Amino acid sequence: MNDAANTSITLTLLYSPEPRVVDERTLCCATGTTVVQALEQSGLLRDHPEIALHDADAFVVGIWGRKTTPDHVLRDLDRLEIYRALTVDPMVARRERFQKQGAGRTGLFSKRRPGAKPGY
């Protein structure tokens, strides 16, 4: 067996600084590397100074879509994601899209049978 394969792990790191822009990096690091160590080694914190992991309200870190802690030990083929704070409440955005499409004329409620209640 190759000892080098047992002492290193491969990670994918993702960060989206703005909508429709993704910074994706692949990193090989030693077994036992924590989330913070991987972020420092990848250069993401240097290239994106707006990332402030100490501010739990602004940025959250996750592995494959599940929230994790900065001292979590990573495993081979983990996908480390940095989430930024939402700029718009999803329910507000949905309401605005619905109003923009025209609630009664288009979309789901465009065809009503005669005498039916509005919205059904």
CSV table of C-alpha atoms in Angstrom, one decimal:
chain,number,residue,atom,x,y,z
A,1,MET,CA,0.0,0.0,0.0
A,2,ASN,CA,1.1,3.6,-0.6
A,3,ASP,CA,1.6,5.5,2.6
A,4,ALA,CA,1.2,8.8,0.8
A,5,ALA,CA,-2.4,7.9,0.0
A,6,ASN,CA,-3.2,7.3,3.7
A,7,THR,CA,-1.7,10.6,5.0
A,8,SER,CA,-3.4,13.0,2.7
A,9,ILE,CA,-7.0,13.9,1.9
A,10,THR,CA,-8.6,15.7,-1.1
A,11,LEU,CA,-11.2,18.4,-0.4
A,12,THR,CA,-13.3,20.6,-2.5
A,13,LEU,CA,-13.9,24.2,-1.1
A,14,LEU,CA,-16.7,26.4,-2.4
A,15,TYR,CA,-17.6,30.0,-1.8
A,16,SER,CA,-20.0,32.3,-3.6
A,17,PRO,CA,-19.1,35.9,-3.1
A,18,GLU,CA,-22.2,37.1,-5.0
A,19,PRO,CA,-25.1,35.5,-6.9
A,20,ARG,CA,-24.1,33.3,-9.9
A,21,VAL,CA,-20.4,33.5,-9.0
A,22,VAL,CA,-18.7,30.5,-7.4
A,23,ASP,CA,-15.0,30.2,-6.3
A,24,GLU,CA,-14.3,26.4,-6.3
A,25,ARG,CA,-10.9,25.0,-5.3
A,26,THR,CA,-9.5,21.6,-4.8
A,27,LEU,CA,-7.1,21.1,-2.0
A,28,CYS,CA,-4.8,18.2,-0.9
A,29,CYS,CA,-3.9,18.3,2.8
A,30,ALA,CA,-2.9,16.1,5.6
A,31,THR,CA,-5.2,13.7,7.4
A,32,GLY,CA,-6.6,15.3,10.6
A,33,THR,CA,-6.9,18.8,9.0
A,34,THR,CA,-9.7,20.9,10.6
A,35,VAL,CA,-12.1,23.2,8.7
A,36,VAL,CA,-10.2,26.4,9.7
A,37,GLN,CA,-6.8,24.9,8.7
A,38,ALA,CA,-8.2,23.9,5.3
A,39,LEU,CA,-9.6,27.4,4.7
A,40,GLU,CA,-6.2,28.9,5.6
A,41,GLN,CA,-4.3,26.5,3.3
A,42,SER,CA,-6.7,27.1,0.4
A,43,GLY,CA,-6.2,30.8,0.2
A,44,LEU,CA,-9.9,31.6,0.3
A,45,LEU,CA,-9.6,33.8,3.4
A,46,ARG,CA,-6.8,35.7,1.7
A,47,ASP,CA,-8.6,36.2,-1.7
A,48,HIS,CA,-12.0,37.0,-0.1
A,49,PRO,CA,-11.3,39.3,2.9
A,50,GLU,CA,-15.1,39.7,3.4
A,51,ILE,CA,-15.2,36.2,4.9
A,52,ALA,CA,-15.3,36.6,8.7
A,53,LEU,CA,-15.8,33.1,10.1
A,54,HIS,CA,-15.8,34.5,13.7
A,55,ASP,CA,-19.2,36.3,12.8
A,56,ALA,CA,-21.6,33.3,13.1
A,57,ASP,CA,-24.5,35.5,11.8
A,58,ALA,CA,-22.8,36.5,8.6
A,59,PHE,CA,-21.0,33.3,7.6
A,60,VAL,CA,-21.6,29.7,8.3
A,61,VAL,CA,-19.5,26.7,7.2
A,62,GLY,CA,-20.9,23.4,6.1
A,63,ILE,CA,-19.9,20.0,4.7
A,64,TRP,CA,-22.1,18.7,1.9
A,65,GLY,CA,-24.9,21.1,2.9
A,66,ARG,CA,-24.8,20.3,6.7
A,67,LYS,CA,-23.7,23.0,9.1
A,68,THR,CA,-20.4,22.2,10.9
A,69,THR,CA,-18.0,23.8,13.4
A,70,PRO,CA,-14.6,25.4,12.6
A,71,ASP,CA,-12.8,22.7,14.6
A,72,HIS,CA,-14.4,19.8,12.8
A,73,VAL,CA,-11.8,17.3,11.4
A,74,LEU,CA,-12.3,16.7,7.7
A,75,ARG,CA,-12.4,13.4,5.8
A,76,ASP,CA,-11.3,12.5,2.3
A,77,LEU,CA,-13.5,13.8,-0.5
A,78,ASP,CA,-15.4,16.3,1.8
A,79,ARG,CA,-17.1,19.3,0.1
A,80,LEU,CA,-16.5,22.3,2.3
A,81,GLU,CA,-19.0,25.2,1.7
A,82,ILE,CA,-18.9,28.7,3.1
A,83,TYR,CA,-22.4,30.2,3.3
A,84,ARG,CA,-22.9,34.0,3.3
A,85,ALA,CA,-25.9,35.7,5.0
A,86,LEU,CA,-29.1,36.1,3.0
A,87,THR,CA,-29.6,39.6,1.6
A,88,VAL,CA,-33.3,39.0,1.0
A,89,ASP,CA,-35.8,37.0,3.0
A,90,PRO,CA,-36.9,34.1,0.8
A,91,MET,CA,-40.6,34.6,1.6
A,92,VAL,CA,-40.4,38.2,0.6
A,93,ALA,CA,-38.7,37.3,-2.6
A,94,ARG,CA,-41.3,34.7,-3.4
A,95,ARG,CA,-44.2,37.2,-2.7
A,96,GLU,CA,-42.5,39.7,-5.0
A,97,ARG,CA,-42.1,37.2,-7.8
A,98,PHE,CA,-45.8,36.1,-7.4
A,99,GLN,CA,-47.0,39.7,-7.6
A,100,LYS,CA,-44.8,40.4,-10.6
A,101,GLN,CA,-46.2,37.5,-12.6
A,102,GLY,CA,-49.8,38.8,-12.1
A,103,ALA,CA,-51.7,36.7,-9.6
A,104,GLY,CA,-54.9,36.4,-11.4
A,105,ARG,CA,-54.0,36.5,-15.1
A,106,THR,CA,-51.1,34.1,-15.4
A,107,GLY,CA,-49.5,31.1,-13.8
A,108,LEU,CA,-51.2,28.6,-11.6
A,109,PHE,CA,-54.5,30.5,-11.2
A,110,SER,CA,-54.9,31.7,-14.8
A,111,LYS,CA,-57.7,29.2,-15.6
A,112,ARG,CA,-60.7,29.0,-13.3
A,113,ARG,CA,-63.9,27.3,-13.8
A,114,PRO,CA,-67.0,29.6,-13.8
A,115,GLY,CA,-68.2,30.4,-10.3
A,116,ALA,CA,-65.0,29.2,-8.5
A,117,LYS,CA,-63.5,31.2,-5.7
A,118,PRO,CA,-60.5,33.4,-6.5
A,119,GLY,CA,-57.3,31.6,-5.8
A,120,TYR,CA,-58.7,28.1,-6.3
